[in-house]
Coordinates of C-alpha atoms in Angstrom, one line a residue:
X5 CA -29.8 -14.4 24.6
X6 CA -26.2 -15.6 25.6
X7 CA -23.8 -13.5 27.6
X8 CA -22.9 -10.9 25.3
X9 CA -26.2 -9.4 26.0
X10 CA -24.9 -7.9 29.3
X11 CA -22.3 -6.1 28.4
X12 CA -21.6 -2.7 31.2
X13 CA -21.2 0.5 30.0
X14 CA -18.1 2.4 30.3
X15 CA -17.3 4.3 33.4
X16 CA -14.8 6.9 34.3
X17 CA -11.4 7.7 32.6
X18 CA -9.2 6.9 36.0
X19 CA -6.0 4.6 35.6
X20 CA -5.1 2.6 38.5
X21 CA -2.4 1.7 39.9
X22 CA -3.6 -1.7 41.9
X23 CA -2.7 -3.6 39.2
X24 CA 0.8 -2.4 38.9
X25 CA 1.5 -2.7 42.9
X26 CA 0.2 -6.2 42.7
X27 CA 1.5 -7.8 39.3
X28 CA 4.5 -9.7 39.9
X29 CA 7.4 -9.1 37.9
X30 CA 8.8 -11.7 35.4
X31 CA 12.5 -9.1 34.8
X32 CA 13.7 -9.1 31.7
X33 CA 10.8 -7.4 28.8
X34 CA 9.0 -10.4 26.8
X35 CA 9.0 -7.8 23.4
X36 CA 5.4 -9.3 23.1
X37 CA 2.5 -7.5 22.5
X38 CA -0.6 -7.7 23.9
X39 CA -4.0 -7.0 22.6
X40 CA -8.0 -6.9 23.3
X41 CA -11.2 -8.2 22.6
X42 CA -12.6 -5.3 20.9
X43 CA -16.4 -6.4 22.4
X44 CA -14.9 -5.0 26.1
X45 CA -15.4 -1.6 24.7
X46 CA -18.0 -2.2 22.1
X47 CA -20.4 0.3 23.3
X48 CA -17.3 2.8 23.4
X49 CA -16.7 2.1 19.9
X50 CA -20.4 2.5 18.5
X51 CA -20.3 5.8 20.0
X52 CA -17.0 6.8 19.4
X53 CA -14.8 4.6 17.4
X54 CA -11.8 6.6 16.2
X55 CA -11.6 8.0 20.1
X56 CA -11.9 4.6 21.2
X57 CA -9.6 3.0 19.5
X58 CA -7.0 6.0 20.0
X59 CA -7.5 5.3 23.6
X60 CA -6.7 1.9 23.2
X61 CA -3.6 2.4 21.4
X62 CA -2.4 4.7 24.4
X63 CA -3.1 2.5 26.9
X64 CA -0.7 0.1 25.4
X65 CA -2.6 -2.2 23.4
X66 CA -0.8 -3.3 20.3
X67 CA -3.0 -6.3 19.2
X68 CA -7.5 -6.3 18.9
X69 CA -9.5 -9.2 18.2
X70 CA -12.8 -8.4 15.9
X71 CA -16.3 -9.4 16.4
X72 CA -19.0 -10.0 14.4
X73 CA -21.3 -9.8 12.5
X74 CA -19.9 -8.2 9.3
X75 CA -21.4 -6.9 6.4
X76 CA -20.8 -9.9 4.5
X77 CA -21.6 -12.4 7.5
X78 CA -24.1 -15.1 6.9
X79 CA -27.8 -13.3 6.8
X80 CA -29.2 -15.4 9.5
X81 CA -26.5 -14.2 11.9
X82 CA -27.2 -10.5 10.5
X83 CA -30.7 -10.7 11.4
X84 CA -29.7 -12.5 15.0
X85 CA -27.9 -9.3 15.8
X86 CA -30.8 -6.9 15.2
X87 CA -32.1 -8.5 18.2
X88 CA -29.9 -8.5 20.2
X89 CA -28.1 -4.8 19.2
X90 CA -32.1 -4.1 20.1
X91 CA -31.4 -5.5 23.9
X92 CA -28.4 -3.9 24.1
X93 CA -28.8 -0.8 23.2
X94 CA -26.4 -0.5 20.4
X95 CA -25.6 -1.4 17.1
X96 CA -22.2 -1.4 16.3
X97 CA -20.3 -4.3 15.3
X98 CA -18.1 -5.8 12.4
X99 CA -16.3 -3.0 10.5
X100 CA -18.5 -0.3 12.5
X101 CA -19.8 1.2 9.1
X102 CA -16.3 1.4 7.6
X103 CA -14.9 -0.4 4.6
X104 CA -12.1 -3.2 5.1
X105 CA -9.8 -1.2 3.7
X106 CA -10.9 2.2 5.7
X107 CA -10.9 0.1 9.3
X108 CA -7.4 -1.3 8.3
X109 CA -6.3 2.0 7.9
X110 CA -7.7 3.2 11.0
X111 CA -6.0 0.4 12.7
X112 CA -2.2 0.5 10.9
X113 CA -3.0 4.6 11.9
X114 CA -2.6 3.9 15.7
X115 CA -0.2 1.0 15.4
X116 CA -2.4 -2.0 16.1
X117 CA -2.6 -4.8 14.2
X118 CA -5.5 -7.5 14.0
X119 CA -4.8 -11.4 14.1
X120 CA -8.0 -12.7 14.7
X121 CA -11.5 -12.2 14.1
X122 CA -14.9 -13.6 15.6
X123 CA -17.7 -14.5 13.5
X124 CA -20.2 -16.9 13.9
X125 CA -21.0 -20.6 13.1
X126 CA -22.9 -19.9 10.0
X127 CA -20.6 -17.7 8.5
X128 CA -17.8 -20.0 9.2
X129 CA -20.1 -22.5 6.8
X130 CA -21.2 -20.8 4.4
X131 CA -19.3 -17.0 3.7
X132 CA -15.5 -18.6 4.4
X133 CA -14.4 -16.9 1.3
X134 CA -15.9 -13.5 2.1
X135 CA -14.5 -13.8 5.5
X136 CA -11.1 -14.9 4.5
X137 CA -10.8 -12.1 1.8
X138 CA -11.2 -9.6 5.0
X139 CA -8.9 -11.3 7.3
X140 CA -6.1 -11.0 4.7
X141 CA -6.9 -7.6 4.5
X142 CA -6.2 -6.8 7.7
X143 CA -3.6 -9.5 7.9
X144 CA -5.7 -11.6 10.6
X145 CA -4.4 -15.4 10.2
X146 CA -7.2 -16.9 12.8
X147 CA -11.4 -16.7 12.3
X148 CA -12.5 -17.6 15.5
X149 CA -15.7 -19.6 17.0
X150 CA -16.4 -17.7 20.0
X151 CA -19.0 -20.4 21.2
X152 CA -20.8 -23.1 20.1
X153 CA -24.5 -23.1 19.6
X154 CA -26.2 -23.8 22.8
X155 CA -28.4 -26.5 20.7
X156 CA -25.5 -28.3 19.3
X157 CA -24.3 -29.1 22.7
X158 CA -27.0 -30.9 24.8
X159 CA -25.1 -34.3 24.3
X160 CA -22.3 -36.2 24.5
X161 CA -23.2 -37.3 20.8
X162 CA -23.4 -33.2 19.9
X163 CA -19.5 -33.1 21.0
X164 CA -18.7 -35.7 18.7
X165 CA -20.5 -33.7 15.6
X166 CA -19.4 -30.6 16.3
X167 CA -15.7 -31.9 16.0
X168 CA -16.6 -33.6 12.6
X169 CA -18.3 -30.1 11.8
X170 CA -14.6 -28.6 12.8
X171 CA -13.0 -30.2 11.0
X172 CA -14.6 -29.5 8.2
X173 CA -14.7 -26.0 8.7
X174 CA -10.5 -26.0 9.2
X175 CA -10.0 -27.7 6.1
X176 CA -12.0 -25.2 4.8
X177 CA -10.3 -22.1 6.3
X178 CA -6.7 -23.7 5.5
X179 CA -7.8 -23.6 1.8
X180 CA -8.8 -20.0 2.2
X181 CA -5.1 -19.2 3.8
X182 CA -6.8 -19.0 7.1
X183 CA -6.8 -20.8 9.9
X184 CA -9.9 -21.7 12.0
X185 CA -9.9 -21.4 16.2
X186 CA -12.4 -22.6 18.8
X187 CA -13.1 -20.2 22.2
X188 CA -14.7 -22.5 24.9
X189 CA -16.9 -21.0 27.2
X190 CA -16.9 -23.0 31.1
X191 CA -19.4 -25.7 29.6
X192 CA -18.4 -29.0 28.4
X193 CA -15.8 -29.6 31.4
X194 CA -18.6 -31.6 33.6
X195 CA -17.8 -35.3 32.8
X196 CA -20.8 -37.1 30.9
X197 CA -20.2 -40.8 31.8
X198 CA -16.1 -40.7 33.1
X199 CA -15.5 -38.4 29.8
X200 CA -15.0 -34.3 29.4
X201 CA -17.1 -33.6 26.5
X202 CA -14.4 -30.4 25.3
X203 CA -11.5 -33.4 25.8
X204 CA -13.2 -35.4 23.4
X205 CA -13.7 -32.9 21.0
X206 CA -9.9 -31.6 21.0
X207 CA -8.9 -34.8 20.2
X208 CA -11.1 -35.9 17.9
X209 CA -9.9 -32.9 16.1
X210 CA -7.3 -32.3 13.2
X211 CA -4.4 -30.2 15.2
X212 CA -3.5 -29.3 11.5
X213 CA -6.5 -27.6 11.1
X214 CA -8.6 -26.5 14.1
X215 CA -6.9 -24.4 17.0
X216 CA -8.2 -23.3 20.4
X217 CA -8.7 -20.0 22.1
X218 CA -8.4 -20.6 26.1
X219 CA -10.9 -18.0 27.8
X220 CA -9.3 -18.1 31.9
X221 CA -12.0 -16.9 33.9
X222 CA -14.6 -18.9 32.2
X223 CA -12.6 -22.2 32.4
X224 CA -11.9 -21.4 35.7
X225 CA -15.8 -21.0 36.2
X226 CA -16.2 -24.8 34.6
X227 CA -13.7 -26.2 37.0
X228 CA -11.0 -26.6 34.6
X229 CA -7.3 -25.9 35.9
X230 CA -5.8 -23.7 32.6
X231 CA -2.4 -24.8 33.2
X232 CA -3.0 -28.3 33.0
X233 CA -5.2 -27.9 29.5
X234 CA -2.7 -25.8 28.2
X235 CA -0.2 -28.2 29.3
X236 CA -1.8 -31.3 28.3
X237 CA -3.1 -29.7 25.2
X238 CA 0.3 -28.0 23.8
X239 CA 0.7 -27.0 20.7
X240 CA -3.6 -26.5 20.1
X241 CA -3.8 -23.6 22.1
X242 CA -3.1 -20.0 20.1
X243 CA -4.9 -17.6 21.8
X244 CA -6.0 -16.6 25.4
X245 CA -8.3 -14.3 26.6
X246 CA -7.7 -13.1 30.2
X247 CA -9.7 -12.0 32.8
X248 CA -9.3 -12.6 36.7
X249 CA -11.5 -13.5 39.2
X250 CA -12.4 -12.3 42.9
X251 CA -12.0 -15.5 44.8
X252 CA -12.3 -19.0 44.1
X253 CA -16.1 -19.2 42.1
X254 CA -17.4 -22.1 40.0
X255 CA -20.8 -22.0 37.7
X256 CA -23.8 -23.3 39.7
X257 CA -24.7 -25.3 36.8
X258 CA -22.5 -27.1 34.0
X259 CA -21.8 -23.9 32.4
X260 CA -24.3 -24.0 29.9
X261 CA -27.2 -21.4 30.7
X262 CA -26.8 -17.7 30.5
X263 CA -28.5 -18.1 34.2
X264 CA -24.5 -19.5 34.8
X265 CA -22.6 -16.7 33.6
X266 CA -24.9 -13.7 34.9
X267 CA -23.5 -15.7 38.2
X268 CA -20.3 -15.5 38.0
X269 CA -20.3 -11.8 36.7
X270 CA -19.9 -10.4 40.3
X271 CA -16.7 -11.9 40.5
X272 CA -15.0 -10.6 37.4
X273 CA -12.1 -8.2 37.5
X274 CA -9.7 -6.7 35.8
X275 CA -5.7 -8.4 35.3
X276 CA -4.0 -8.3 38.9
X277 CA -7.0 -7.1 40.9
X278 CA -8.2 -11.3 41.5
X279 CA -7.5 -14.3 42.9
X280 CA -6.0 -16.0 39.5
X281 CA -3.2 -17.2 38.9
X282 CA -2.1 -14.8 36.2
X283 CA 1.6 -15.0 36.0
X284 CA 1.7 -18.6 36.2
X285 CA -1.3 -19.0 33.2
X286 CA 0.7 -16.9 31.1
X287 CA 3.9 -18.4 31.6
X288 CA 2.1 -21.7 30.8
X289 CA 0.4 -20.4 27.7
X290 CA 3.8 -18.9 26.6
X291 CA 5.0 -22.8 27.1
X292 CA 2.1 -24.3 25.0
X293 CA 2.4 -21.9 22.4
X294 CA 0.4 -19.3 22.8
X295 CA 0.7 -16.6 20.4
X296 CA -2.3 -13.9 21.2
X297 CA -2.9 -12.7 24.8
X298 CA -6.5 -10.9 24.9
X299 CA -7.5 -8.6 27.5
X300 CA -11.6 -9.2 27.5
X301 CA -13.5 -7.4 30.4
X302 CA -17.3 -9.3 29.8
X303 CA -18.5 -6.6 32.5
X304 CA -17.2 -3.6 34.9
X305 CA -18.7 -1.5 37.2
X306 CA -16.0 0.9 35.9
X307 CA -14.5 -0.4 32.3
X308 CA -12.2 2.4 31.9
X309 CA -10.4 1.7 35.1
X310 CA -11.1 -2.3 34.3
X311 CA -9.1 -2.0 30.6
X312 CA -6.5 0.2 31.6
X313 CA -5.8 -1.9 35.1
X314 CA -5.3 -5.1 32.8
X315 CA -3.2 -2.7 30.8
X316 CA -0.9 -1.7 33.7
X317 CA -0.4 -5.4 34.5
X318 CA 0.5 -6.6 31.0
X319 CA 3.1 -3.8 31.1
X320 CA 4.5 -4.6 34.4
X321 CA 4.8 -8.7 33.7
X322 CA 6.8 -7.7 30.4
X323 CA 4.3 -7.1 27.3
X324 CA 5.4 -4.4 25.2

């Protein structure tokens, strides 16, 4: 079980306007787009996919990020879905019954576009092509690691094999015309004998060939400071998923346990409604060379209100 499995349903249609009295203004329009993780509304969109995704669009989101698995993903991941669609509730994921072709024209229909997609470790591994040939279609240029297997990070040593594994795995991708990201969850910034175990593994990867995905509120959760990765880091990171946070709120743990994240859920809010620097992560990310900014709303007591407040505060700081 990890923390996907506790996903909230959505809630009532309201927009607010919190997030528009409180989002600072940065003047001038950006003319970027911003986008979301399409698991925020992924019951929405097994029981209503074309309304969901038309209410996306309307809201202003111009951008989505996939998530597996798909119908060509790795069978092992397939069948790790069943139970946990079993959990859930719901079943919907990948290409929600559609073709490639059919989704993409669902997508181009409403004027969003697709540049990344998540998928799993073993698909990554073994189904690259497959995967590839779908991200082309839909003109994705990033398949994305939304976590690493909680058994290949117990160690210090696991850090160091999962960036050899990486590596790997971008070669791979860059061969396929794709290029392969990492999304860090809050574990992996406790030191382990003076050393961050995620520090070690950025830089004993290829920046040629592996890219980062920056997740704020769960950073924030491992005690990292976002600004100062995506300033130290420049360059590495092309995507960001953001979510604020009520208060000031670390993991209990080192990040690792879904016992840590089912924590910290209380806290999470929508863009402009917390306690996070917002403006100033963006501006940063924009500095380091961020390309994708990702509304994802893990949990909401209301999501609708949640997905449109982050909407409203992307609009007001700029995004298109």
């Amino acid at each position: 079980m990890n923390r996907r499995t506790f996903l909230a349903g959505a809630g009532s249609a309201a927009v607010v306007g919190v997030a528009l009295a409180a989002a600072p203004s940065f003047g001038a329009a950006t003319g970027r787009k911003f986008g979301i993780q399409l698991w925020s509304v992924a019951r929405m969109l097994s029981e209503d996919f074309e309304g969901t995704i038309a209410m996306l669009a309307g809201l202003g989101y111009r951008e989505l990020e996939t998530y597996g698995p798909y119908t060509f993903s790795d069978p092992r991941q397939i069948e790790n879905w069943k139970k946990t669609a079993a959990m859930l509730g719901f079943s919907g994921s990948g290409f929600f019954g559609l073709t490639t072709a059919q989704i993409g024209a669902t997508f181009a229909r409403h004027g969003l576009t697709v540049p990344s997609m998540h998928t799993d470790l073993f698909t990554l591994q073994t189904r690259m092509g497959e995967l590839a040939e779908a991200a082309h279609a839909l003109g994705a240029t990033y398949v994305t690691l939304p976590s690493l297997p909680a058994d290949q990070r117990q160690t210090f040593d696991d850090y160091k094999r999962a960036a050899d594994m990486f590596n790997a795995i971008g070669k791979d991708a860059t061969r396929h015309g794709v290029r392969f990201a990492y999304h860090n969850h809050g574990y992996g910034l406790v030191p382990v004998g003076g050393k961050v175990p995620l520090e070690t593994l950025i830089e004993a990867t290829d920046p040629a060939h592996v890219f980062l995905e920056m997740d704020t509120y769960w950073s924030t959760a491992g005690g990292a400071d976002c600004k100062a990765y995506l300033a130290r880091y420049k360059g590495r990171y092309r995507m960001v998923h953001l979510k604020d946070m009520k208060g000031d709120h670390r993991f209990p743990g080192d990040g690792g346990a879904p016992s840590d994240w089912i924590g910290m859920f209380p806290y999470l809010t929508y863009l402009g409604d917390g306690s996070l620097d917002m403006a100033g992560i963006i501006a940063a990310a924009k500095e380091s060379g961020v390309e994708h900014f990702f509304v994802e709303q893990d949990r909401a007591d209301d999501l609708k209100v949640a997905i449109a407040g982050s909407a409203a505060y992307m609009k007001k700081i700029g995004f298109e």
